[in-house]
């Protein structure tokens, strides 16, 4: 397992990613020293805090460094604003100067928002975050913080300074993650990798990483379901998640979102209480199938090339190859036991037109196509044709 351990450093905000089974014990003190953190607020979720020993492990390490401030665990799914405000108070009241987030996308994004509001309140430089992810959602590699307002609407803040300053990928800490959460966030990582293939700002080297992520996610997600105790497989999946959304600096004013699957996921997630990993399970295959119809030739070629990485032979036709990729994604979702429907999550059918309009606008042929996609995934049993 030596090849699964190592270090990667980047400039500016992200000072380092430590990865490997058991690496938390050495990595957290090193990052605290590098970043000058003296007193840490742990930000996590209630389930992780009350039902596992993961947070206690992090608390223990911080105490040995005389750097433990407090633990704040009132962060719910989709990071409600009330929890973020309470987190700001916890950071301030306990005299903390750094956050250690532990968990999935919600505590990591909530920590970014907490630090944003702390900086707005105090002025001066942005306080820093060390992220310790226990899912595969990859929120730790982005500069944005998504959360929900008082009305349940998705909102957020964005700044290069919000990116975590340190990341620790320790697969041993993921063993307590519920299977459905672990595997569905793996589909979220697949969503990142696939949509990076046609994202306008993705440079060529990052597309190579996206293909590598696709290959590993297709291989190791089924293996993790079959053997959930394999730390080696989990570490490979954490690295695949990293490759799916490799840190990328975008020039100011030139930010490009990932794609339609993510756009739909943001509209579906917070409003209807659907976990982001599950939104990817719902939308990704159908969005890829739609790309076979509406995508540019370059985008279709990029998607079709992914077949090589999942050991699927080309059909000799670009459109058929993209549809085959969509079918394989749908098959992966089903094989992992993650198939669902909008109806199953009690999304009102009369809301589909509004969801399509919020995502792509209310006029033009694309609205009609996205509305058709939503109708297709509304009921259970939808199959993507190849």
Tab-separated table of C-alpha atoms in Angstrom:
chain	number	residue	atom	x	y	z
A	1	UNK	CA	0.000	0.000	0.000
A	2	UNK	CA	3.032	2.306	-0.115
A	3	UNK	CA	1.977	3.615	-3.540
A	4	UNK	CA	-1.236	4.940	-1.980
A	5	UNK	CA	0.565	7.370	0.300
A	6	UNK	CA	2.269	10.652	-0.509
A	7	UNK	CA	2.071	14.433	-0.556
A	8	UNK	CA	1.039	17.050	-3.099
A	9	UNK	CA	1.515	20.794	-2.664
A	10	UNK	CA	-0.009	23.689	-4.530
A	11	UNK	CA	0.562	27.426	-4.454
A	12	UNK	CA	-1.531	30.148	-2.808
A	13	UNK	CA	-4.372	28.970	-0.580
A	14	UNK	CA	-3.939	25.178	-0.782
A	15	UNK	CA	-0.679	24.406	0.987
A	16	UNK	CA	-0.883	20.649	0.895
A	17	UNK	CA	-2.836	17.434	0.460
A	18	UNK	CA	-1.764	14.519	2.648
A	19	UNK	CA	-3.128	11.119	1.699
A	20	UNK	CA	-2.820	7.562	2.912
A	21	UNK	CA	-4.343	5.204	5.488
A	22	UNK	CA	-3.654	6.480	9.002
A	23	UNK	CA	-2.037	9.709	7.750
A	24	UNK	CA	-4.232	11.909	9.999
A	25	UNK	CA	-1.944	11.309	12.992
A	26	UNK	CA	1.076	12.968	11.352
A	27	UNK	CA	-0.634	15.202	8.802
A	28	UNK	CA	-2.851	17.240	11.119
A	29	UNK	CA	0.033	18.441	13.366
A	30	UNK	CA	2.128	19.231	10.267
A	31	UNK	CA	-0.633	21.311	8.714
A	32	UNK	CA	-1.339	23.153	11.944
A	33	UNK	CA	2.345	24.058	12.115
A	34	UNK	CA	2.506	25.074	8.449
A	35	UNK	CA	-0.603	27.225	8.697
A	36	UNK	CA	0.094	28.680	12.116
A	37	UNK	CA	-3.170	27.400	13.598
A	38	UNK	CA	-3.247	27.776	17.379
A	39	UNK	CA	-6.835	26.967	18.314
A	40	UNK	CA	-9.146	24.935	16.088
A	41	UNK	CA	-12.901	24.717	15.823
A	42	UNK	CA	-13.956	21.290	14.551
A	43	UNK	CA	-16.968	21.601	12.249
A	44	UNK	CA	-18.841	18.359	11.593
A	45	UNK	CA	-22.302	16.782	11.471
A	46	UNK	CA	-24.445	15.294	14.210
A	47	UNK	CA	-24.321	11.707	12.937
A	48	UNK	CA	-20.546	11.685	12.600
A	49	UNK	CA	-20.181	13.224	16.039
A	50	UNK	CA	-22.655	11.048	17.940
A	51	UNK	CA	-22.404	7.690	16.137
A	52	UNK	CA	-18.721	7.301	15.233
A	53	UNK	CA	-15.284	7.760	16.785
A	54	UNK	CA	-13.968	9.821	13.856
A	55	UNK	CA	-14.442	13.221	15.503
A	56	UNK	CA	-13.009	11.937	18.790
A	57	UNK	CA	-9.861	10.914	16.897
A	58	UNK	CA	-9.473	14.434	15.517
A	59	UNK	CA	-10.188	15.990	18.924
A	60	UNK	CA	-7.520	13.798	20.512
A	61	UNK	CA	-4.865	14.848	17.991
A	62	UNK	CA	-5.707	18.519	18.467
A	63	UNK	CA	-5.482	18.158	22.244
A	64	UNK	CA	-2.000	16.651	21.992
A	65	UNK	CA	-1.011	19.793	20.076
A	66	UNK	CA	-2.753	22.081	22.609
A	67	UNK	CA	-4.786	23.306	19.639
A	68	UNK	CA	-8.316	22.149	20.499
A	69	UNK	CA	-10.888	24.896	20.815
A	70	UNK	CA	-14.344	23.341	20.496
A	71	UNK	CA	-16.479	21.021	18.370
A	72	UNK	CA	-19.482	22.383	16.490
A	73	UNK	CA	-21.771	19.718	15.019
A	74	UNK	CA	-24.992	21.545	14.198
A	75	UNK	CA	-24.467	21.333	10.430
A	76	UNK	CA	-27.311	19.732	8.500
A	77	UNK	CA	-27.563	18.485	4.939
A	78	UNK	CA	-27.151	21.265	2.347
A	79	UNK	CA	-25.672	23.508	5.089
A	80	UNK	CA	-28.644	25.600	6.304
A	81	UNK	CA	-27.802	29.237	7.041
A	82	UNK	CA	-28.923	28.916	10.682
A	83	UNK	CA	-26.158	26.383	11.305
A	84	UNK	CA	-23.609	28.610	9.603
A	85	UNK	CA	-24.557	31.555	11.828
A	86	UNK	CA	-24.270	29.375	14.913
A	87	UNK	CA	-20.877	28.199	13.657
A	88	UNK	CA	-19.690	31.799	13.339
A	89	UNK	CA	-20.671	32.339	16.987
A	90	UNK	CA	-18.892	29.138	18.076
A	91	UNK	CA	-15.703	30.198	16.259
A	92	UNK	CA	-15.804	33.646	17.823
A	93	UNK	CA	-16.874	32.639	21.341
A	94	UNK	CA	-14.166	29.984	21.663
A	95	UNK	CA	-11.364	32.227	20.437
A	96	UNK	CA	-10.543	30.001	17.458
A	97	UNK	CA	-8.276	30.965	14.571
A	98	UNK	CA	-8.662	27.937	12.263
A	99	UNK	CA	-11.329	25.374	11.325
A	100	UNK	CA	-10.843	21.635	10.959
A	101	UNK	CA	-13.852	20.358	9.021
A	102	UNK	CA	-14.662	16.656	9.295
A	103	UNK	CA	-17.246	14.933	7.116
A	104	UNK	CA	-18.823	15.382	3.713
A	105	UNK	CA	-19.651	18.339	1.532
A	106	UNK	CA	-22.013	19.964	4.026
A	107	UNK	CA	-19.508	20.603	6.872
A	108	UNK	CA	-16.747	21.486	4.399
A	109	UNK	CA	-18.912	24.009	2.528
A	110	UNK	CA	-20.391	25.280	5.788
A	111	UNK	CA	-16.857	25.883	7.068
A	112	UNK	CA	-16.080	28.000	4.004
A	113	UNK	CA	-19.213	30.056	4.660
A	114	UNK	CA	-18.394	30.401	8.368
A	115	UNK	CA	-14.923	31.692	7.516
A	116	UNK	CA	-16.374	34.044	4.907
A	117	UNK	CA	-18.712	35.631	7.461
A	118	UNK	CA	-15.965	35.759	10.081
A	119	UNK	CA	-13.785	37.660	7.622
A	120	UNK	CA	-16.656	40.005	6.777
A	121	UNK	CA	-17.153	40.641	10.486
A	122	UNK	CA	-13.510	41.166	11.418
A	123	UNK	CA	-11.845	42.345	8.245
A	124	UNK	CA	-8.256	41.372	7.546
A	125	UNK	CA	-7.113	38.063	6.049
A	126	UNK	CA	-9.450	35.100	5.697
A	127	UNK	CA	-9.047	32.485	8.466
A	128	UNK	CA	-8.039	29.056	7.178
A	129	UNK	CA	-9.582	25.585	6.979
A	130	UNK	CA	-8.121	22.085	7.102
A	131	UNK	CA	-10.564	19.658	5.482
A	132	UNK	CA	-10.806	16.006	6.529
A	133	UNK	CA	-13.369	14.507	4.116
A	134	UNK	CA	-15.161	11.250	4.898
A	135	UNK	CA	-17.161	11.068	1.649
A	136	UNK	CA	-16.257	11.337	-2.039
A	137	UNK	CA	-18.130	14.567	-2.798
A	138	UNK	CA	-14.884	16.563	-3.429
A	139	UNK	CA	-16.147	19.824	-1.876
A	140	UNK	CA	-12.655	20.294	-0.457
A	141	UNK	CA	-11.221	21.140	-3.905
A	142	UNK	CA	-13.502	24.072	-4.729
A	143	UNK	CA	-13.483	27.790	-3.951
A	144	UNK	CA	-17.257	28.029	-3.550
A	145	UNK	CA	-19.453	27.435	-0.527
A	146	UNK	CA	-22.994	26.308	-1.242
A	147	UNK	CA	-25.629	26.575	1.477
A	148	UNK	CA	-29.371	27.117	1.858
A	149	UNK	CA	-31.119	30.280	2.991
A	150	UNK	CA	-34.098	30.602	5.329
A	151	UNK	CA	-36.515	29.755	2.504
A	152	UNK	CA	-34.626	26.610	1.490
A	153	UNK	CA	-33.125	28.167	-1.641
A	154	UNK	CA	-29.595	27.255	-2.704
A	155	UNK	CA	-27.193	30.151	-2.441
A	156	UNK	CA	-23.513	30.594	-1.742
A	157	UNK	CA	-20.311	32.590	-1.722
A	158	UNK	CA	-17.183	32.229	-3.824
A	159	UNK	CA	-13.584	33.360	-3.470
A	160	UNK	CA	-10.164	31.768	-4.066
A	161	UNK	CA	-9.451	32.407	-0.382
A	162	UNK	CA	-12.254	30.015	0.614
A	163	UNK	CA	-10.446	26.921	-0.654
A	164	UNK	CA	-9.216	24.759	2.231
A	165	UNK	CA	-5.570	25.430	3.046
A	166	UNK	CA	-4.928	21.774	3.857
A	167	UNK	CA	-6.636	18.492	2.973
A	168	UNK	CA	-6.218	15.107	4.643
A	169	UNK	CA	-7.388	12.001	2.784
A	170	UNK	CA	-7.265	9.173	5.310
A	171	UNK	CA	-9.324	6.188	4.155
A	172	UNK	CA	-9.433	4.722	7.664
A	173	UNK	CA	-11.667	7.627	8.691
A	174	UNK	CA	-14.220	6.697	5.995
A	175	UNK	CA	-14.998	3.212	7.330
A	176	UNK	CA	-17.928	4.529	9.382
A	177	UNK	CA	-19.484	6.409	6.435
A	178	UNK	CA	-22.867	4.844	5.576
A	179	UNK	CA	-22.741	2.770	2.420
A	180	UNK	CA	-25.374	4.739	0.501
A	181	UNK	CA	-23.655	8.030	1.297
A	182	UNK	CA	-20.211	6.685	0.398
A	183	UNK	CA	-21.275	5.163	-2.922
A	184	UNK	CA	-23.592	7.985	-3.996
A	185	UNK	CA	-20.915	10.603	-3.387
A	186	UNK	CA	-18.724	8.392	-5.563
A	187	UNK	CA	-21.287	8.994	-8.305
A	188	UNK	CA	-20.984	12.690	-7.512
A	189	UNK	CA	-17.249	12.379	-8.178
A	190	UNK	CA	-18.039	10.601	-11.449
A	191	UNK	CA	-20.331	13.521	-12.285
A	192	UNK	CA	-17.406	15.915	-11.743
A	193	UNK	CA	-15.097	13.872	-13.948
A	194	UNK	CA	-17.576	13.411	-16.799
A	195	UNK	CA	-18.698	17.038	-16.868
A	196	UNK	CA	-15.080	18.206	-16.770
A	197	UNK	CA	-14.718	16.541	-20.173
A	198	UNK	CA	-16.899	19.235	-21.753
A	199	UNK	CA	-16.436	22.108	-19.306
A	200	UNK	CA	-15.030	25.038	-21.351
A	201	UNK	CA	-12.247	25.967	-18.908
A	202	UNK	CA	-10.849	22.444	-18.344
A	203	UNK	CA	-7.233	22.332	-19.577
A	204	UNK	CA	-6.002	19.248	-21.414
A	205	UNK	CA	-3.919	17.806	-18.520
A	206	UNK	CA	-6.968	17.939	-16.245
A	207	UNK	CA	-8.997	16.035	-18.831
A	208	UNK	CA	-6.406	13.262	-18.543
A	209	UNK	CA	-7.011	13.223	-14.789
A	210	UNK	CA	-10.768	13.118	-15.415
A	211	UNK	CA	-10.366	10.008	-17.577
A	212	UNK	CA	-8.222	8.395	-14.878
A	213	UNK	CA	-10.898	9.226	-12.305
A	214	UNK	CA	-13.614	7.713	-14.493
A	215	UNK	CA	-11.604	4.509	-14.876
A	216	UNK	CA	-10.995	4.181	-11.130
A	217	UNK	CA	-14.548	5.073	-10.099
A	218	UNK	CA	-16.001	2.462	-12.452
A	219	UNK	CA	-13.547	-0.131	-11.111
A	220	UNK	CA	-13.467	0.597	-7.399
A	221	UNK	CA	-17.022	1.668	-6.530
A	222	UNK	CA	-18.350	-1.869	-7.187
A	223	UNK	CA	-15.354	-3.296	-5.298
A	224	UNK	CA	-16.083	-1.035	-2.340
A	225	UNK	CA	-19.708	-2.173	-2.296
A	226	UNK	CA	-18.570	-5.816	-2.383
A	227	UNK	CA	-15.898	-5.313	0.301
A	228	UNK	CA	-16.759	-2.167	2.317
A	229	UNK	CA	-13.977	-2.848	4.818
A	230	UNK	CA	-11.180	-2.605	2.262
A	231	UNK	CA	-9.153	0.461	3.236
A	232	UNK	CA	-7.026	0.078	0.100
A	233	UNK	CA	-10.076	0.352	-2.176
A	234	UNK	CA	-11.374	3.313	-0.196
A	235	UNK	CA	-8.038	5.104	-0.477
A	236	UNK	CA	-8.064	4.594	-4.240
A	237	UNK	CA	-11.555	6.058	-4.363
A	238	UNK	CA	-10.489	9.111	-2.357
A	239	UNK	CA	-7.690	9.695	-4.841
A	240	UNK	CA	-10.130	9.216	-7.739
A	241	UNK	CA	-12.408	11.825	-6.171
A	242	UNK	CA	-9.427	14.200	-6.012
A	243	UNK	CA	-8.640	13.580	-9.689
A	244	UNK	CA	-12.287	14.175	-10.619
A	245	UNK	CA	-12.176	17.792	-9.425
A	246	UNK	CA	-8.493	18.700	-9.343
A	247	UNK	CA	-7.957	22.208	-7.918
A	248	UNK	CA	-8.194	24.654	-10.799
A	249	UNK	CA	-7.677	28.384	-10.644
A	250	UNK	CA	-10.074	30.321	-12.860
A	251	UNK	CA	-9.469	33.935	-13.769
A	252	UNK	CA	-11.798	36.457	-12.193
A	253	UNK	CA	-14.918	36.878	-14.301
A	254	UNK	CA	-14.267	33.660	-16.257
A	255	UNK	CA	-15.715	31.080	-13.872
A	256	UNK	CA	-17.434	28.218	-15.706
A	257	UNK	CA	-19.776	25.842	-13.864
A	258	UNK	CA	-19.409	22.140	-14.499
A	259	UNK	CA	-22.491	21.358	-16.588
A	260	UNK	CA	-26.167	20.505	-16.840
A	261	UNK	CA	-26.100	17.558	-14.446
A	262	UNK	CA	-24.657	19.759	-11.712
A	263	UNK	CA	-27.019	22.586	-12.585
A	264	UNK	CA	-30.025	20.310	-12.186
A	265	UNK	CA	-28.577	18.855	-9.002
A	266	UNK	CA	-28.329	22.290	-7.395
A	267	UNK	CA	-31.988	22.989	-8.191
A	268	UNK	CA	-33.167	19.583	-6.967
A	269	UNK	CA	-30.995	19.123	-3.890
A	270	UNK	CA	-31.818	21.768	-1.318
A	271	UNK	CA	-35.376	22.480	-2.468
A	272	UNK	CA	-36.553	18.874	-2.332
A	273	UNK	CA	-34.181	17.412	0.242
A	274	UNK	CA	-32.317	15.174	-2.196
A	275	UNK	CA	-28.671	14.473	-1.253
A	276	UNK	CA	-26.240	15.773	-3.861
A	277	UNK	CA	-24.803	12.335	-4.470
A	278	UNK	CA	-28.277	11.059	-5.271
A	279	UNK	CA	-28.984	13.979	-7.626
A	280	UNK	CA	-26.004	12.806	-9.672
A	281	UNK	CA	-27.414	9.275	-9.663
A	282	UNK	CA	-30.663	10.724	-11.006
A	283	UNK	CA	-29.344	13.077	-13.672
A	284	UNK	CA	-25.874	12.160	-14.956
A	285	UNK	CA	-26.701	9.284	-17.299
A	286	UNK	CA	-29.602	11.179	-18.858
A	287	UNK	CA	-27.543	14.345	-19.278
A	288	UNK	CA	-24.797	12.376	-21.052
A	289	UNK	CA	-27.441	10.834	-23.322
A	290	UNK	CA	-28.692	14.341	-24.099
A	291	UNK	CA	-25.150	15.373	-25.021
A	292	UNK	CA	-25.271	12.777	-27.791
A	293	UNK	CA	-27.967	14.954	-29.332
A	294	UNK	CA	-27.008	18.528	-28.439
A	295	UNK	CA	-23.277	18.418	-27.663
A	296	UNK	CA	-20.621	19.842	-29.969
A	297	UNK	CA	-18.528	17.424	-31.982
A	298	UNK	CA	-15.555	18.098	-29.700
A	299	UNK	CA	-17.654	17.426	-26.602
A	300	UNK	CA	-19.000	14.195	-28.045
A	301	UNK	CA	-15.493	13.066	-28.950
A	302	UNK	CA	-14.327	13.778	-25.392
A	303	UNK	CA	-17.200	11.748	-23.956
A	304	UNK	CA	-16.805	8.902	-26.445
A	305	UNK	CA	-13.107	8.611	-25.547
A	306	UNK	CA	-14.142	7.676	-22.003
A	307	UNK	CA	-15.253	4.240	-23.277
A	308	UNK	CA	-11.605	3.210	-23.613
A	309	UNK	CA	-11.078	3.924	-19.906
A	310	UNK	CA	-13.981	1.729	-18.808
A	311	UNK	CA	-12.919	-1.077	-21.164
A	312	UNK	CA	-15.929	-0.659	-23.428
A	313	UNK	CA	-15.294	-1.058	-27.189
A	314	UNK	CA	-16.314	1.730	-29.521
A	315	UNK	CA	-19.420	1.202	-31.629
A	316	UNK	CA	-17.754	3.028	-34.518
A	317	UNK	CA	-20.216	5.914	-34.336
A	318	UNK	CA	-19.797	9.020	-32.184
A	319	UNK	CA	-23.432	9.366	-31.141
A	320	UNK	CA	-23.754	5.670	-30.323
A	321	UNK	CA	-20.562	5.811	-28.269
A	322	UNK	CA	-21.882	8.679	-26.151
A	323	UNK	CA	-25.155	6.816	-25.642
A	324	UNK	CA	-23.167	3.736	-24.654
A	325	UNK	CA	-21.345	5.770	-22.015
A	326	UNK	CA	-24.701	7.000	-20.717
A	327	UNK	CA	-25.944	3.425	-20.543
A	328	UNK	CA	-22.856	2.279	-18.663
A	329	UNK	CA	-23.293	5.093	-16.126
A	330	UNK	CA	-26.926	4.102	-15.651
A	331	UNK	CA	-25.844	0.479	-15.212
A	332	UNK	CA	-23.282	1.464	-12.587
A	333	UNK	CA	-25.931	3.371	-10.625
A	334	UNK	CA	-28.226	0.340	-10.710
A	335	UNK	CA	-25.461	-2.112	-9.764
A	336	UNK	CA	-24.632	-0.021	-6.689
A	337	UNK	CA	-28.258	-0.071	-5.552
A	338	UNK	CA	-28.615	3.684	-6.072
A	339	UNK	CA	-31.372	3.840	-8.680
A	340	UNK	CA	-34.165	6.226	-7.701
A	341	UNK	CA	-36.617	8.687	-9.210
A	342	UNK	CA	-37.933	12.204	-8.734
A	343	UNK	CA	-41.287	10.705	-7.863
A	344	UNK	CA	-39.613	8.655	-5.135
A	345	UNK	CA	-38.279	11.853	-3.594
A	346	UNK	CA	-41.738	13.415	-3.776
A	347	UNK	CA	-40.844	16.125	-6.266
A	348	UNK	CA	-44.210	17.527	-7.473
A	349	UNK	CA	-44.582	16.810	-11.161
A	350	UNK	CA	-45.993	20.276	-11.706
A	351	UNK	CA	-42.609	21.683	-10.570
A	352	UNK	CA	-40.660	20.141	-13.459
A	353	UNK	CA	-41.277	23.063	-15.805
A	354	UNK	CA	-40.029	25.468	-13.135
A	355	UNK	CA	-36.932	23.344	-12.458
A	356	UNK	CA	-36.068	23.288	-16.159
A	357	UNK	CA	-36.578	27.053	-16.422
A	358	UNK	CA	-34.422	27.751	-13.370
A	359	UNK	CA	-31.637	25.624	-14.843
A	360	UNK	CA	-31.540	26.604	-18.545
A	361	UNK	CA	-34.089	29.386	-18.968
A	362	UNK	CA	-37.753	29.265	-19.887
A	363	UNK	CA	-37.520	29.653	-23.651
A	364	UNK	CA	-35.996	27.825	-26.569
A	365	UNK	CA	-35.452	24.197	-27.570
A	366	UNK	CA	-33.072	23.419	-24.690
A	367	UNK	CA	-35.816	24.078	-22.145
A	368	UNK	CA	-38.046	21.551	-23.892
A	369	UNK	CA	-35.268	18.952	-23.976
A	370	UNK	CA	-34.417	19.415	-20.291
A	371	UNK	CA	-38.099	19.221	-19.393
A	372	UNK	CA	-38.275	15.958	-21.342
A	373	UNK	CA	-35.244	14.675	-19.409
A	374	UNK	CA	-36.907	15.525	-16.098
A	375	UNK	CA	-40.081	13.744	-17.150
A	376	UNK	CA	-38.025	10.683	-18.093
A	377	UNK	CA	-36.367	10.444	-14.667
A	378	UNK	CA	-39.563	11.278	-12.813
A	379	UNK	CA	-40.735	7.681	-12.635
A	380	UNK	CA	-38.711	4.611	-11.562
A	381	UNK	CA	-37.294	2.287	-14.167
A	382	UNK	CA	-36.118	4.763	-16.805
A	383	UNK	CA	-33.523	3.182	-19.080
A	384	UNK	CA	-30.943	5.059	-21.130
A	385	UNK	CA	-30.853	3.700	-24.647
A	386	UNK	CA	-27.536	2.906	-26.321
